[in-house]
Amino acid sequence: MKNKIRWGIIGTGDIAKKFARGLKELPDAELLAMGSRRQESADEFAGQFGVARAYPSYEALAADQDLGAIYIATPHHLHCENTIMCLKAGKAVLCEKPFAVNAAEAQKMVHAAKREQKFLMEAMWTRFLPSILRAQGWLKEGKIGEVRMVQASFGYRDRVGIAYDPACAGGSLLDVGIYPITLADLAFGGALPERVAGFAHIEKGIDEQAAFILGYQGGGLAVLSSAIRTRTSSDGWIMGTEAMIKIHAPFWRSQELSLVKDGETILNEKMPLVGNGYNYEAAEVGRCVREGLLESPLMTHEKSIELMQLLDELRDQWGLAYPMESERR
Ligand SMILES: NC(=O)c1ccc[n+]([C@@H]2O[C@H](COP(=O)([O-])OP(=O)(O)OC[C@H]3O[C@@H](n4cnc5c(N)ncnc54)[C@H](OP(=O)(O)O)[C@@H]3O)[C@@H](O)[C@H]2O)c1
């Protein structure tokens, strides 16, 4: 048995619970401690998931000497602060998406990881799913020829919470727009777009829905959208000169791929997830930490910063700044 990674989680919300379930799939990982702003929440979570230690503050959790890695599951505006605190406490960090509120924060986080010589990764779990890795394999094998277009959207409705709050750096772009952008990034092999343009409907200090186009060298285009008050279609398409790949809905948690040529499916693969899907990113953290890596080759520091710069650029076009971004207003 490999050395177990002993995890702690900061924040006791929805995604923290999903991640805790995901961790149960990994024989070489253990959820040892929970940190919350309130002891009762930490205790309740610990009781529900059989976690041995429950702390009444994020600082107390970060100080636990037995933890090897901490997962940050707080709202966007706290990612930078929480991450840097944990890195300074000597922990490897997996920080929820979007990595930060803006690129300046992302740079501070990466700087702290390098200074402390500790592992840091953005929890963009989609990048580690078998279906997404297989789609990248198909691209490398030339199954669709040259990639020319990507089409993807992530939109939901009928929810409440931090995504609607400007003080938490909410809005559709940061909450879910990062997923179609990630798909485009993977489809175009990590190339940076040369041009970015978009529109957003902004209400009460957040972008309720947005549509954006990324233009790549050679004419490749990604036509993407995000929404938090509109359900959208949720399959993803990568279209090439010879054929196209359908990443079956929801593309951010896909379990099936089709290769479509001239309107016909010529190849279909089902790749059922083992666990709820969050185990794959946690497994990658475990692998990297055991190998002494400071970043994952699949979700690099530079990539997280680049994508935050892209989100910044779109928000600049829309004149959308959050209350904590006084310098950007
Ligand atoms: N990867 C994914 O699939 C996925 C899915 C959903 C969300 N996310 C990301 O995960 C993060 C958390 O999202 P979530 O849906 O879990 O949110 P949530 O249910 O609202 O939980 C957030 C937790 O953060 C803590 N918190 C600290 N300050 C807070 C504040 N001012 N307002 C609200 N909560 C605060 C709370 O924990 P304590 O009270 O215990 O301190 C709360 O339970 C976000 O970055 C989000 O974008 C990722």
mmCIF file of C-alpha atoms and ligand atoms in Angstrom:
data_model
loop_
_atom_site.group_PDB
_atom_site.id
_atom_site.type_symbol
_atom_site.label_atom_id
_atom_site.label_comp_id
_atom_site.label_asym_id
_atom_site.label_seq_id
_atom_site.Cartn_x
_atom_site.Cartn_y
_atom_site.Cartn_z
ATOM 1 C CA MET A 1 0.000 0.000 0.000
ATOM 2 C CA LYS A 2 1.292 3.452 -0.951
ATOM 3 C CA ASN A 3 1.634 6.101 1.772
ATOM 4 C CA LYS A 4 -1.855 7.341 2.530
ATOM 5 C CA ILE A 5 -2.527 10.974 1.783
ATOM 6 C CA ARG A 6 -4.297 12.413 4.812
ATOM 7 C CA TRP A 7 -6.738 15.055 3.641
ATOM 8 C CA GLY A 8 -8.395 17.986 5.344
ATOM 9 C CA ILE A 9 -11.241 20.022 3.846
ATOM 10 C CA ILE A 10 -11.915 23.725 4.343
ATOM 11 C CA GLY A 11 -15.630 24.544 4.084
ATOM 12 C CA THR A 12 -18.596 22.238 4.631
ATOM 13 C CA GLY A 13 -20.819 23.095 1.646
ATOM 14 C CA ASP A 14 -22.131 21.123 -1.326
ATOM 15 C CA ILE A 15 -18.905 20.418 -3.130
ATOM 16 C CA ALA A 16 -17.072 19.523 0.074
ATOM 17 C CA LYS A 17 -19.603 16.723 0.560
ATOM 18 C CA LYS A 18 -19.166 15.470 -2.995
ATOM 19 C CA PHE A 19 -15.399 15.522 -2.636
ATOM 20 C CA ALA A 20 -15.632 13.627 0.657
ATOM 21 C CA ARG A 21 -17.669 10.933 -1.134
ATOM 22 C CA GLY A 22 -15.132 10.855 -3.960
ATOM 23 C CA LEU A 23 -12.244 10.358 -1.530
ATOM 24 C CA LYS A 24 -13.882 7.187 -0.218
ATOM 25 C CA GLU A 25 -13.078 5.570 -3.585
ATOM 26 C CA LEU A 26 -9.341 5.928 -3.030
ATOM 27 C CA PRO A 27 -7.690 3.228 -0.913
ATOM 28 C CA ASP A 28 -4.586 5.397 -0.539
ATOM 29 C CA ALA A 29 -6.404 8.488 0.750
ATOM 30 C CA GLU A 30 -8.122 9.290 4.020
ATOM 31 C CA LEU A 31 -10.261 12.252 5.015
ATOM 32 C CA LEU A 32 -8.819 12.998 8.441
ATOM 33 C CA ALA A 33 -10.112 16.475 9.325
ATOM 34 C CA MET A 34 -12.755 19.101 8.590
ATOM 35 C CA GLY A 35 -12.462 22.843 9.059
ATOM 36 C CA SER A 36 -15.443 25.167 9.243
ATOM 37 C CA ARG A 37 -16.212 28.670 10.450
ATOM 38 C CA ARG A 38 -18.405 27.023 13.076
ATOM 39 C CA GLN A 39 -17.670 24.029 15.284
ATOM 40 C CA GLU A 40 -21.240 22.722 14.840
ATOM 41 C CA SER A 41 -20.878 22.570 11.054
ATOM 42 C CA ALA A 42 -17.514 20.852 11.295
ATOM 43 C CA ASP A 43 -18.948 18.342 13.805
ATOM 44 C CA GLU A 44 -22.014 17.664 11.687
ATOM 45 C CA PHE A 45 -19.930 17.056 8.573
ATOM 46 C CA ALA A 46 -17.472 14.893 10.493
ATOM 47 C CA GLY A 47 -20.339 12.824 11.886
ATOM 48 C CA GLN A 48 -21.902 12.361 8.460
ATOM 49 C CA PHE A 49 -18.668 11.255 6.788
ATOM 50 C CA GLY A 50 -16.863 9.522 9.644
ATOM 51 C CA VAL A 51 -14.123 12.154 9.864
ATOM 52 C CA ALA A 52 -11.952 11.909 12.989
ATOM 53 C CA ARG A 53 -11.132 15.588 13.574
ATOM 54 C CA ALA A 54 -13.382 18.667 13.346
ATOM 55 C CA TYR A 55 -12.028 22.207 13.731
ATOM 56 C CA PRO A 56 -13.939 25.441 14.406
ATOM 57 C CA SER A 57 -11.723 27.533 12.116
ATOM 58 C CA TYR A 58 -9.842 27.189 8.854
ATOM 59 C CA GLU A 59 -6.627 28.245 10.626
ATOM 60 C CA ALA A 60 -6.934 25.403 13.147
ATOM 61 C CA LEU A 61 -7.372 22.900 10.327
ATOM 62 C CA ALA A 62 -4.367 24.229 8.427
ATOM 63 C CA ALA A 63 -2.223 23.868 11.567
ATOM 64 C CA ASP A 64 -2.944 20.126 11.934
ATOM 65 C CA GLN A 65 0.508 18.557 11.558
ATOM 66 C CA ASP A 66 -0.859 15.204 10.402
ATOM 67 C CA LEU A 67 -2.467 16.508 7.230
ATOM 68 C CA GLY A 68 -0.692 16.047 3.924
ATOM 69 C CA ALA A 69 -3.165 17.851 1.665
ATOM 70 C CA ILE A 70 -6.005 20.336 2.036
ATOM 71 C CA TYR A 71 -8.934 20.791 -0.314
ATOM 72 C CA ILE A 72 -10.314 24.350 -0.435
ATOM 73 C CA ALA A 73 -14.095 24.264 -0.885
ATOM 74 C CA THR A 74 -15.008 27.848 -0.036
ATOM 75 C CA PRO A 75 -16.522 30.592 -2.252
ATOM 76 C CA HIS A 76 -14.351 32.161 -4.947
ATOM 77 C CA HIS A 77 -13.405 35.268 -2.967
ATOM 78 C CA LEU A 78 -11.707 33.113 -0.292
ATOM 79 C CA HIS A 79 -9.661 30.813 -2.535
ATOM 80 C CA CYS A 80 -6.552 33.014 -2.582
ATOM 81 C CA GLU A 81 -6.497 33.724 1.159
ATOM 82 C CA ASN A 82 -7.310 30.133 2.183
ATOM 83 C CA THR A 83 -4.793 28.631 -0.249
ATOM 84 C CA ILE A 84 -1.911 30.838 0.830
ATOM 85 C CA MET A 85 -2.650 30.130 4.497
ATOM 86 C CA CYS A 86 -2.522 26.358 3.900
ATOM 87 C CA LEU A 87 0.636 26.542 1.783
ATOM 88 C CA LYS A 88 2.341 28.559 4.526
ATOM 89 C CA ALA A 89 1.281 25.864 6.991
ATOM 90 C CA GLY A 90 3.223 23.380 4.867
ATOM 91 C CA LYS A 91 0.320 21.607 3.159
ATOM 92 C CA ALA A 92 -0.260 20.534 -0.423
ATOM 93 C CA VAL A 93 -3.367 22.334 -1.724
ATOM 94 C CA LEU A 94 -6.161 21.424 -4.115
ATOM 95 C CA CYS A 95 -8.203 24.610 -4.618
ATOM 96 C CA GLU A 96 -11.675 24.663 -6.150
ATOM 97 C CA LYS A 97 -12.373 26.318 -9.478
ATOM 98 C CA PRO A 98 -12.272 29.075 -10.490
ATOM 99 C CA PHE A 99 -8.751 29.136 -9.084
ATOM 100 C CA ALA A 100 -9.191 32.724 -7.841
ATOM 101 C CA VAL A 101 -11.230 35.878 -8.395
ATOM 102 C CA ASN A 102 -8.726 37.224 -10.918
ATOM 103 C CA ALA A 103 -5.269 36.615 -12.397
ATOM 104 C CA ALA A 104 -3.519 38.830 -9.843
ATOM 105 C CA GLU A 105 -4.757 36.563 -7.063
ATOM 106 C CA ALA A 106 -3.838 33.452 -9.048
ATOM 107 C CA GLN A 107 -0.300 34.769 -9.433
ATOM 108 C CA LYS A 108 -0.032 35.362 -5.675
ATOM 109 C CA MET A 109 -1.148 31.775 -5.013
ATOM 110 C CA VAL A 110 1.378 30.319 -7.434
ATOM 111 C CA HIS A 111 4.108 32.536 -6.018
ATOM 112 C CA ALA A 112 3.293 31.254 -2.506
ATOM 113 C CA ALA A 113 3.416 27.620 -3.688
ATOM 114 C CA LYS A 114 6.833 28.147 -5.258
ATOM 115 C CA ARG A 115 8.133 29.995 -2.196
ATOM 116 C CA GLU A 116 6.902 27.300 0.191
ATOM 117 C CA GLN A 117 7.869 24.503 -2.233
ATOM 118 C CA LYS A 118 4.439 22.911 -1.814
ATOM 119 C CA PHE A 119 2.128 21.289 -4.337
ATOM 120 C CA LEU A 120 -0.771 23.406 -5.619
ATOM 121 C CA MET A 121 -3.477 22.551 -8.175
ATOM 122 C CA GLU A 122 -6.793 23.984 -9.320
ATOM 123 C CA ALA A 123 -9.600 21.462 -8.809
ATOM 124 C CA MET A 124 -10.742 21.423 -12.440
ATOM 125 C CA TRP A 125 -11.908 17.828 -12.052
ATOM 126 C CA THR A 126 -13.129 17.524 -15.668
ATOM 127 C CA ARG A 127 -9.524 17.459 -16.905
ATOM 128 C CA PHE A 128 -8.910 14.153 -15.121
ATOM 129 C CA LEU A 129 -11.976 12.209 -16.253
ATOM 130 C CA PRO A 130 -11.413 9.127 -18.434
ATOM 131 C CA SER A 131 -13.736 10.420 -21.184
ATOM 132 C CA ILE A 132 -11.917 13.738 -21.455
ATOM 133 C CA LEU A 133 -8.517 12.043 -21.501
ATOM 134 C CA ARG A 134 -9.811 9.681 -24.211
ATOM 135 C CA ALA A 135 -11.115 12.608 -26.287
ATOM 136 C CA GLN A 136 -7.629 14.114 -26.139
ATOM 137 C CA GLY A 137 -6.268 10.737 -27.272
ATOM 138 C CA TRP A 138 -8.627 10.782 -30.260
ATOM 139 C CA LEU A 139 -7.429 14.272 -31.154
ATOM 140 C CA LYS A 140 -3.773 13.183 -31.005
ATOM 141 C CA GLU A 141 -4.565 10.147 -33.177
ATOM 142 C CA GLY A 142 -5.965 12.551 -35.776
ATOM 143 C CA LYS A 143 -9.449 11.037 -35.689
ATOM 144 C CA ILE A 144 -11.109 14.337 -36.589
ATOM 145 C CA GLY A 145 -8.297 15.932 -38.575
ATOM 146 C CA GLU A 146 -7.452 19.518 -37.679
ATOM 147 C CA VAL A 147 -9.601 21.041 -34.928
ATOM 148 C CA ARG A 148 -11.590 23.977 -36.342
ATOM 149 C CA MET A 149 -14.424 24.659 -33.894
ATOM 150 C CA VAL A 150 -15.573 23.885 -30.379
ATOM 151 C CA GLN A 151 -19.097 24.362 -29.105
ATOM 152 C CA ALA A 152 -20.056 24.027 -25.450
ATOM 153 C CA SER A 153 -22.294 25.564 -22.836
ATOM 154 C CA PHE A 154 -22.836 25.131 -19.099
ATOM 155 C CA GLY A 155 -26.013 26.663 -17.719
ATOM 156 C CA TYR A 156 -28.325 25.803 -14.832
ATOM 157 C CA ARG A 157 -31.452 27.214 -13.239
ATOM 158 C CA ASP A 158 -33.425 27.049 -9.985
ATOM 159 C CA ARG A 159 -30.563 27.226 -7.552
ATOM 160 C CA VAL A 160 -29.643 29.703 -4.852
ATOM 161 C CA GLY A 161 -26.338 30.490 -3.209
ATOM 162 C CA ILE A 162 -22.910 31.991 -3.635
ATOM 163 C CA ALA A 163 -23.021 32.067 -7.451
ATOM 164 C CA TYR A 164 -25.566 34.930 -7.235
ATOM 165 C CA ASP A 165 -23.545 37.010 -4.775
ATOM 166 C CA PRO A 166 -21.085 39.638 -6.071
ATOM 167 C CA ALA A 167 -19.372 39.639 -2.644
ATOM 168 C CA CYS A 168 -18.470 35.977 -3.291
ATOM 169 C CA ALA A 169 -17.327 36.817 -6.852
ATOM 170 C CA GLY A 170 -20.342 34.985 -8.239
ATOM 171 C CA GLY A 171 -21.714 35.042 -11.771
ATOM 172 C CA SER A 172 -21.932 32.521 -14.572
ATOM 173 C CA LEU A 173 -18.493 33.068 -16.070
ATOM 174 C CA LEU A 174 -16.536 32.288 -12.920
ATOM 175 C CA ASP A 175 -18.971 29.685 -11.651
ATOM 176 C CA VAL A 176 -19.474 27.580 -14.772
ATOM 177 C CA GLY A 177 -18.001 29.420 -17.791
ATOM 178 C CA ILE A 178 -14.624 28.024 -16.817
ATOM 179 C CA TYR A 179 -15.833 24.564 -17.950
ATOM 180 C CA PRO A 180 -16.501 25.318 -21.640
ATOM 181 C CA ILE A 181 -13.318 27.392 -21.640
ATOM 182 C CA THR A 182 -11.455 24.364 -20.296
ATOM 183 C CA LEU A 183 -12.917 22.186 -23.047
ATOM 184 C CA ALA A 184 -11.765 24.679 -25.693
ATOM 185 C CA ASP A 185 -8.338 24.821 -24.098
ATOM 186 C CA LEU A 186 -8.010 21.036 -24.264
ATOM 187 C CA ALA A 187 -9.382 20.831 -27.809
ATOM 188 C CA PHE A 188 -6.895 23.420 -29.100
ATOM 189 C CA GLY A 189 -4.023 21.655 -27.352
ATOM 190 C CA GLY A 190 -3.478 24.326 -24.703
ATOM 191 C CA ALA A 191 -2.934 27.117 -27.239
ATOM 192 C CA LEU A 192 -3.830 30.603 -26.078
ATOM 193 C CA PRO A 193 -6.607 32.292 -28.025
ATOM 194 C CA GLU A 194 -5.476 35.302 -30.041
ATOM 195 C CA ARG A 195 -8.828 37.034 -29.699
ATOM 196 C CA VAL A 196 -11.592 36.942 -27.121
ATOM 197 C CA ALA A 197 -14.984 38.611 -27.363
ATOM 198 C CA GLY A 198 -18.220 38.208 -25.482
ATOM 199 C CA PHE A 199 -21.461 39.656 -24.223
ATOM 200 C CA ALA A 200 -23.026 39.246 -20.810
ATOM 201 C CA HIS A 201 -26.340 40.063 -19.250
ATOM 202 C CA ILE A 202 -25.384 41.640 -15.961
ATOM 203 C CA GLU A 203 -27.881 41.983 -13.156
ATOM 204 C CA LYS A 204 -27.339 42.819 -9.489
ATOM 205 C CA GLY A 205 -23.584 42.830 -9.863
ATOM 206 C CA ILE A 206 -23.113 39.451 -11.522
ATOM 207 C CA ASP A 207 -23.239 38.081 -15.063
ATOM 208 C CA GLU A 208 -26.398 36.042 -15.184
ATOM 209 C CA GLN A 209 -25.599 34.657 -18.577
ATOM 210 C CA ALA A 210 -22.855 35.181 -21.074
ATOM 211 C CA ALA A 211 -21.761 34.110 -24.530
ATOM 212 C CA PHE A 212 -18.189 34.324 -25.670
ATOM 213 C CA ILE A 213 -16.002 33.391 -28.621
ATOM 214 C CA LEU A 214 -12.340 32.515 -28.466
ATOM 215 C CA GLY A 215 -10.375 32.883 -31.686
ATOM 216 C CA TYR A 216 -7.211 30.838 -32.185
ATOM 217 C CA GLN A 217 -4.259 31.153 -34.530
ATOM 218 C CA GLY A 218 -5.150 29.710 -37.919
ATOM 219 C CA GLY A 219 -8.833 30.553 -37.560
ATOM 220 C CA GLY A 220 -9.987 28.009 -34.971
ATOM 221 C CA LEU A 221 -13.017 29.188 -33.019
ATOM 222 C CA ALA A 222 -14.638 28.183 -29.742
ATOM 223 C CA VAL A 223 -18.263 29.279 -29.374
ATOM 224 C CA LEU A 224 -19.115 29.039 -25.697
ATOM 225 C CA SER A 225 -21.673 30.155 -23.129
ATOM 226 C CA SER A 226 -22.536 30.051 -19.439
ATOM 227 C CA ALA A 227 -25.655 30.759 -17.377
ATOM 228 C CA ILE A 228 -26.941 30.556 -13.827
ATOM 229 C CA ARG A 229 -30.617 31.295 -14.536
ATOM 230 C CA THR A 230 -30.983 29.362 -17.787
ATOM 231 C CA ARG A 231 -30.581 25.673 -18.395
ATOM 232 C CA THR A 232 -28.538 25.106 -21.518
ATOM 233 C CA SER A 233 -27.718 22.107 -23.657
ATOM 234 C CA SER A 234 -24.787 20.429 -22.020
ATOM 235 C CA ASP A 235 -23.066 18.262 -24.569
ATOM 236 C CA GLY A 236 -19.743 19.431 -25.963
ATOM 237 C CA TRP A 237 -18.575 19.281 -29.571
ATOM 238 C CA ILE A 238 -15.112 19.376 -31.041
ATOM 239 C CA MET A 239 -15.323 19.780 -34.801
ATOM 240 C CA GLY A 240 -12.470 19.025 -37.145
ATOM 241 C CA THR A 241 -11.732 18.924 -40.854
ATOM 242 C CA GLU A 242 -12.518 15.169 -41.089
ATOM 243 C CA ALA A 243 -15.067 14.443 -38.359
ATOM 244 C CA MET A 244 -16.342 15.641 -34.990
ATOM 245 C CA ILE A 245 -16.308 14.401 -31.421
ATOM 246 C CA LYS A 246 -19.458 14.561 -29.354
ATOM 247 C CA ILE A 247 -18.723 14.641 -25.643
ATOM 248 C CA HIS A 248 -22.039 13.427 -24.290
ATOM 249 C CA ALA A 249 -23.906 15.516 -21.750
ATOM 250 C CA PRO A 250 -22.948 16.748 -19.353
ATOM 251 C CA PHE A 251 -19.578 17.319 -21.008
ATOM 252 C CA TRP A 252 -17.988 18.370 -17.706
ATOM 253 C CA ARG A 253 -18.841 14.939 -16.238
ATOM 254 C CA SER A 254 -19.073 12.932 -19.425
ATOM 255 C CA GLN A 255 -19.131 9.169 -19.540
ATOM 256 C CA GLU A 256 -19.524 8.713 -23.282
ATOM 257 C CA LEU A 257 -17.891 9.852 -26.500
ATOM 258 C CA SER A 258 -19.007 9.552 -30.105
ATOM 259 C CA LEU A 259 -17.042 10.072 -33.262
ATOM 260 C CA VAL A 260 -19.367 11.488 -35.910
ATOM 261 C CA LYS A 261 -18.485 11.624 -39.596
ATOM 262 C CA ASP A 262 -20.821 12.923 -42.283
ATOM 263 C CA GLY A 263 -23.728 12.804 -39.842
ATOM 264 C CA GLU A 264 -23.134 9.188 -38.801
ATOM 265 C CA THR A 265 -21.695 7.851 -35.564
ATOM 266 C CA ILE A 266 -18.735 5.736 -36.589
ATOM 267 C CA LEU A 267 -17.377 5.086 -33.101
ATOM 268 C CA ASN A 268 -18.950 5.217 -29.663
ATOM 269 C CA GLU A 269 -17.280 4.556 -26.330
ATOM 270 C CA LYS A 270 -18.884 4.460 -22.922
ATOM 271 C CA MET A 271 -16.615 5.184 -20.007
ATOM 272 C CA PRO A 272 -18.574 4.891 -16.781
ATOM 273 C CA LEU A 273 -17.063 6.809 -13.907
ATOM 274 C CA VAL A 274 -15.707 4.905 -10.977
ATOM 275 C CA GLY A 275 -17.053 6.864 -8.014
ATOM 276 C CA ASN A 276 -18.633 10.274 -8.408
ATOM 277 C CA GLY A 277 -15.809 11.712 -10.512
ATOM 278 C CA TYR A 278 -14.109 13.835 -7.857
ATOM 279 C CA ASN A 279 -11.872 10.886 -6.979
ATOM 280 C CA TYR A 280 -9.886 11.343 -10.208
ATOM 281 C CA GLU A 281 -8.566 14.802 -9.324
ATOM 282 C CA ALA A 282 -7.812 13.621 -5.763
ATOM 283 C CA ALA A 283 -5.915 10.636 -7.178
ATOM 284 C CA GLU A 284 -3.852 13.021 -9.319
ATOM 285 C CA VAL A 285 -2.951 15.075 -6.237
ATOM 286 C CA GLY A 286 -1.885 11.865 -4.485
ATOM 287 C CA ARG A 287 0.244 10.791 -7.443
ATOM 288 C CA CYS A 288 1.954 14.189 -7.729
ATOM 289 C CA VAL A 289 2.590 14.545 -3.997
ATOM 290 C CA ARG A 290 4.111 11.057 -3.781
ATOM 291 C CA GLU A 291 6.338 11.827 -6.759
ATOM 292 C CA GLY A 292 7.444 15.096 -5.175
ATOM 293 C CA LEU A 293 5.920 17.251 -7.941
ATOM 294 C CA LEU A 294 4.915 20.829 -7.144
ATOM 295 C CA GLU A 295 2.309 20.976 -9.890
ATOM 296 C CA SER A 296 0.365 18.559 -12.069
ATOM 297 C CA PRO A 297 1.349 18.355 -15.741
ATOM 298 C CA LEU A 298 -2.378 18.057 -16.515
ATOM 299 C CA MET A 299 -3.383 21.266 -14.677
ATOM 300 C CA THR A 300 -0.334 23.477 -14.476
ATOM 301 C CA HIS A 301 0.062 26.723 -12.528
ATOM 302 C CA GLU A 302 0.641 28.571 -15.777
ATOM 303 C CA LYS A 303 -2.604 27.221 -17.232
ATOM 304 C CA SER A 304 -4.614 28.331 -14.186
ATOM 305 C CA ILE A 305 -3.132 31.825 -14.474
ATOM 306 C CA GLU A 306 -3.714 31.980 -18.247
ATOM 307 C CA LEU A 307 -7.354 30.993 -17.874
ATOM 308 C CA MET A 308 -7.879 33.531 -15.088
ATOM 309 C CA GLN A 309 -6.402 36.177 -17.444
ATOM 310 C CA LEU A 310 -8.951 35.134 -20.027
ATOM 311 C CA LEU A 311 -11.809 35.483 -17.524
ATOM 312 C CA ASP A 312 -10.402 38.901 -16.525
ATOM 313 C CA GLU A 313 -10.350 40.003 -20.143
ATOM 314 C CA LEU A 314 -13.983 39.060 -20.656
ATOM 315 C CA ARG A 315 -15.067 40.805 -17.453
ATOM 316 C CA ASP A 316 -13.086 43.896 -18.491
ATOM 317 C CA GLN A 317 -15.018 43.935 -21.776
ATOM 318 C CA TRP A 318 -18.275 43.765 -19.807
ATOM 319 C CA GLY A 319 -17.214 46.331 -17.190
ATOM 320 C CA LEU A 320 -17.824 43.738 -14.484
ATOM 321 C CA ALA A 321 -15.713 44.077 -11.338
ATOM 322 C CA TYR A 322 -16.466 42.609 -7.913
ATOM 323 C CA PRO A 323 -16.640 44.666 -4.718
ATOM 324 C CA MET A 324 -13.269 43.338 -3.495
ATOM 325 C CA GLU A 325 -11.540 44.406 -6.737
ATOM 326 C CA SER A 326 -11.252 48.101 -6.011
ATOM 327 C CA GLU A 327 -8.133 48.443 -8.174
ATOM 328 C CA ARG A 328 -9.981 47.115 -11.253
ATOM 329 C CA ARG A 329 -12.915 49.520 -11.078
HETATM 330 N N1 LIG B 1 -15.964 21.090 -8.960
HETATM 331 C C1 LIG B 1 -17.276 21.191 -8.965
HETATM 332 O O1 LIG B 1 -18.004 20.369 -9.547
HETATM 333 C C2 LIG B 1 -17.931 22.289 -8.201
HETATM 334 C C3 LIG B 1 -19.302 22.252 -8.003
HETATM 335 C C4 LIG B 1 -19.865 23.245 -7.219
HETATM 336 C C5 LIG B 1 -19.061 24.248 -6.706
HETATM 337 N N2 LIG B 1 -17.724 24.276 -6.949
HETATM 338 C C6 LIG B 1 -16.857 25.319 -6.385
HETATM 339 O O2 LIG B 1 -16.654 24.988 -5.019
HETATM 340 C C7 LIG B 1 -16.641 26.167 -4.213
HETATM 341 C C8 LIG B 1 -17.718 26.050 -3.144
HETATM 342 O O3 LIG B 1 -18.973 25.871 -3.778
HETATM 343 P P1 LIG B 1 -20.204 25.156 -3.052
HETATM 344 O O4 LIG B 1 -21.223 24.944 -4.094
HETATM 345 O O5 LIG B 1 -19.764 24.008 -2.235
HETATM 346 O O6 LIG B 1 -20.693 26.344 -2.102
HETATM 347 P P2 LIG B 1 -21.512 26.258 -0.743
HETATM 348 O O7 LIG B 1 -22.382 25.052 -0.736
HETATM 349 O O8 LIG B 1 -22.132 27.587 -0.542
HETATM 350 O O9 LIG B 1 -20.384 26.015 0.340
HETATM 351 C C9 LIG B 1 -19.344 26.938 0.547
HETATM 352 C C10 LIG B 1 -18.785 26.749 1.949
HETATM 353 O O10 LIG B 1 -17.791 27.742 2.152
HETATM 354 C C11 LIG B 1 -17.814 28.233 3.484
HETATM 355 N N3 LIG B 1 -17.933 29.708 3.446
HETATM 356 C C12 LIG B 1 -17.024 30.581 3.932
HETATM 357 N N4 LIG B 1 -17.394 31.836 3.749
HETATM 358 C C13 LIG B 1 -18.592 31.792 3.139
HETATM 359 C C14 LIG B 1 -19.485 32.795 2.706
HETATM 360 N N5 LIG B 1 -19.211 34.101 2.833
HETATM 361 N N6 LIG B 1 -20.640 32.410 2.128
HETATM 362 C C15 LIG B 1 -20.916 31.101 1.965
HETATM 363 N N7 LIG B 1 -20.091 30.102 2.372
HETATM 364 C C16 LIG B 1 -18.941 30.441 2.951
HETATM 365 C C17 LIG B 1 -18.988 27.566 4.175
HETATM 366 O O11 LIG B 1 -18.453 26.511 4.976
HETATM 367 P P3 LIG B 1 -18.314 26.674 6.564
HETATM 368 O O12 LIG B 1 -19.568 27.348 7.021
HETATM 369 O O13 LIG B 1 -18.188 25.296 7.007
HETATM 370 O O14 LIG B 1 -17.103 27.507 6.839
HETATM 371 C C18 LIG B 1 -19.815 26.964 3.046
HETATM 372 O O15 LIG B 1 -20.448 25.766 3.420
HETATM 373 C C19 LIG B 1 -16.810 27.319 -5.196
HETATM 374 O O16 LIG B 1 -15.553 27.770 -5.583
HETATM 375 C C20 LIG B 1 -17.509 26.694 -6.394
HETATM 376 O O17 LIG B 1 -17.265 27.354 -7.612
HETATM 377 C C21 LIG B 1 -17.156 23.292 -7.665
#
